[in-house]
Amino acid sequence: MKISISLLQLAVVGVWSQGPAAQIPISPNTILTPTEPLNLDSIPLLGFGTWNLDRSNATEAVSAAIQAGYRHIDCAAAYKNQDLVGKGIADGLAKTGLKREDLWITSKLWNDHHGPKNVEPAIDTALADLNLTHLDLYHMHWPVATSSFTGANKIEYLATWAAMSELVHKGKTRHIGVSNFSPHQLQTVLNATTHPPAVHQMELHPYLPQRDWLAWHAEHGIHVTAYSPFAGTNPTYAPGEPPQLLHNKVLESIGARRDCTPAQVALAWGLRRGTSVLPKSSHAARIAENFGAVRCELTDEDVGRVDDLAEYHHRFNNPGKAWGVDLYEGLEDSRGKHRDHE
Ligand SMILES: NC(=O)c1ccc[n+]([C@@H]2O[C@H](COP(=O)([O-])OP(=O)(O)OC[C@H]3O[C@@H](n4cnc5c(N)ncnc54)[C@H](OP(=O)(O)O)[C@@H]3O)[C@@H](O)[C@H]2O)c1
Ligand SMILES: *[C@@H]1O[C@H](CO)[C@@H](O)[C@H](O)[C@H]1NC(C)=O
Ligand SMILES: *[C@@H]1O[C@H](CO)[C@@H](O)[C@H](O)[C@H]1NC(C)=O
Ligand SMILES: *[C@@H]1O[C@H](CO)[C@@H](O)[C@H](O)[C@H]1NC(C)=O
């Protein structure tokens, strides 16, 4: 155990010394070992995803993640498992001897709780389910409000954002962020608020790198978190083209050369771009394998080869059609189609 921790510390220094510097207001000061406390504003770049965790052992999976070294857990009301995740957090803390402040816990406001009166009750429910007194980050999950009376959806985010800002003043979350916003929507928020989003969580992987959009966030001091880092591997996404990312020949050949698995190469590529990455797995061995991405060092040439997979431009997560709203306007594949098929 001691050996693996010290190896990890070395690896972390090695990886982060090459990483991009500017991530204001949240620094890339990633601390992944049980011995060091998190700085109040450091988001650990390697996080654990909790959507679709097997319900029979979601608690064990979250606890296993904390024991494997993850210090960042990504939750949401929409995943309907925050009670199970909360038990896993408590168990992981008990088994590692870590404290709440050693972890970064994110949750998200679901579309059915937009609007000034609904936001605080929503975070209160999240906190009760997770068994926490405060979050580190609370995202607006989508710029979409669903009416609890009619079930109808509409684009709405400004009034909800104002209510989320109040949560910071009340000490219920340390940071607030958005998710799945278009450039116009995010600029509209920035124009209207004195409390800009600290983090934007969006779909990012080698098949959807969104390079210009990522650069825009760096210029505006907004940290970016990459969801679905394994592209179409999530079984709720439609199968087919492009080929399964974890069986992609480029990732396999880089992995073989660097002594990493394809999953580690995909995550290491995301870390090298300065994004936080959120792999999800229900399996202890994969949870540990994915955390090993911090030891996977890519060369600039490797990164360039993964960058070339951008030609697929494939977005997997676009519920806009089902919800009857237009999402991702102005972004790569705003209609969620494979570029070749347009
Ligand atoms: N803000 C948003 O709107 C949004 C949207 C999507 C996702 N997210 C967040 O991002 C997280 C990750 O995204 P995701 O859940 O869509 O998918 P993902 O993490 O990209 O992929 C998960 C899939 O990969 C498999 N897997 C994991 N590690 C593996 C490995 N080493 N080798 C082979 N297969 C492996 C998992 O299988 P097993 O579990 O069976 O091992 C699962 O089927 C979510 O859990 C959630 O926290 C946010
Ligand atoms: C959860 O259950 C699945 C299915 O039985 C199993 O394959 C997996 O290893 C379990 N994961 C954990 C973390 O216990
Ligand atoms: C809630 O958290 C506290 C403090 O970590 C812990 O002692 C308690 O067991 C947790 N409750 C549940 C139901 O997990
Ligand atoms: C934001 O404000 C700038 C400066 O006033 C203005 O030029 C721009 O059109 C605004 N953008 C949006 C989306 O409101």
Tab-separated table of N, CA, C and O and ligand atoms in Angstrom, residues 54 56-57 60-61 64 282-284 287, ligand 2:
chain	number	residue	atom	x	y	z
A	54	ASP	N	-24.576	0.066	-11.319
A	54	ASP	CA	-25.398	-1.081	-10.962
A	54	ASP	C	-25.989	-0.815	-9.564
A	54	ASP	O	-25.249	-0.578	-8.609
A	56	SER	N	-27.314	-2.714	-7.447
A	56	SER	CA	-27.083	-3.741	-6.421
A	56	SER	C	-25.807	-3.461	-5.633
A	56	SER	O	-25.670	-3.906	-4.502
A	57	ASN	N	-24.880	-2.739	-6.237
A	57	ASN	CA	-23.636	-2.472	-5.495
A	57	ASN	C	-23.036	-1.099	-5.832
A	57	ASN	O	-21.814	-0.948	-5.832
A	60	GLU	N	-20.874	-0.019	-2.949
A	60	GLU	CA	-19.551	-0.651	-2.951
A	60	GLU	C	-18.655	-0.029	-4.034
A	60	GLU	O	-17.449	0.138	-3.832
A	61	ALA	N	-19.240	0.294	-5.195
A	61	ALA	CA	-18.439	0.866	-6.284
A	61	ALA	C	-17.869	2.227	-5.876
A	61	ALA	O	-16.695	2.516	-6.126
A	64	ALA	N	-15.213	1.690	-3.348
A	64	ALA	CA	-14.010	1.147	-4.020
A	64	ALA	C	-13.261	2.266	-4.727
A	64	ALA	O	-12.023	2.289	-4.734
A	282	SER	N	-18.880	0.020	-12.828
A	282	SER	CA	-19.422	-0.734	-11.696
A	282	SER	C	-18.466	-1.836	-11.252
A	282	SER	O	-18.813	-2.597	-10.354
A	283	HIS	N	-17.328	-1.936	-11.910
A	283	HIS	CA	-16.420	-3.058	-11.617
A	283	HIS	C	-15.137	-2.574	-10.963
A	283	HIS	O	-14.443	-1.700	-11.515
A	284	ALA	N	-14.816	-3.196	-9.805
A	284	ALA	CA	-13.663	-2.740	-9.028
A	284	ALA	C	-12.376	-2.736	-9.862
A	284	ALA	O	-11.569	-1.803	-9.766
A	287	ILE	N	-12.457	0.202	-12.147
A	287	ILE	CA	-12.358	1.435	-11.353
A	287	ILE	C	-10.879	1.716	-11.075
A	287	ILE	O	-10.393	2.840	-11.246
B	2	LIG	C1	-21.224	-5.271	-8.821
B	2	LIG	O1	-22.001	-6.359	-9.296
B	2	LIG	C2	-21.607	-6.811	-10.605
B	2	LIG	C3	-22.631	-7.817	-11.071
B	2	LIG	O2	-22.768	-8.861	-10.144
B	2	LIG	C4	-20.197	-7.366	-10.507
B	2	LIG	O3	-19.766	-7.817	-11.784
B	2	LIG	C5	-19.267	-6.247	-10.012
B	2	LIG	O4	-17.948	-6.722	-9.850
B	2	LIG	C6	-19.756	-5.660	-8.690
B	2	LIG	N1	-18.959	-4.486	-8.368
B	2	LIG	C7	-18.540	-4.185	-7.143
B	2	LIG	C8	-17.775	-2.913	-6.995
B	2	LIG	O5	-18.772	-4.867	-6.163
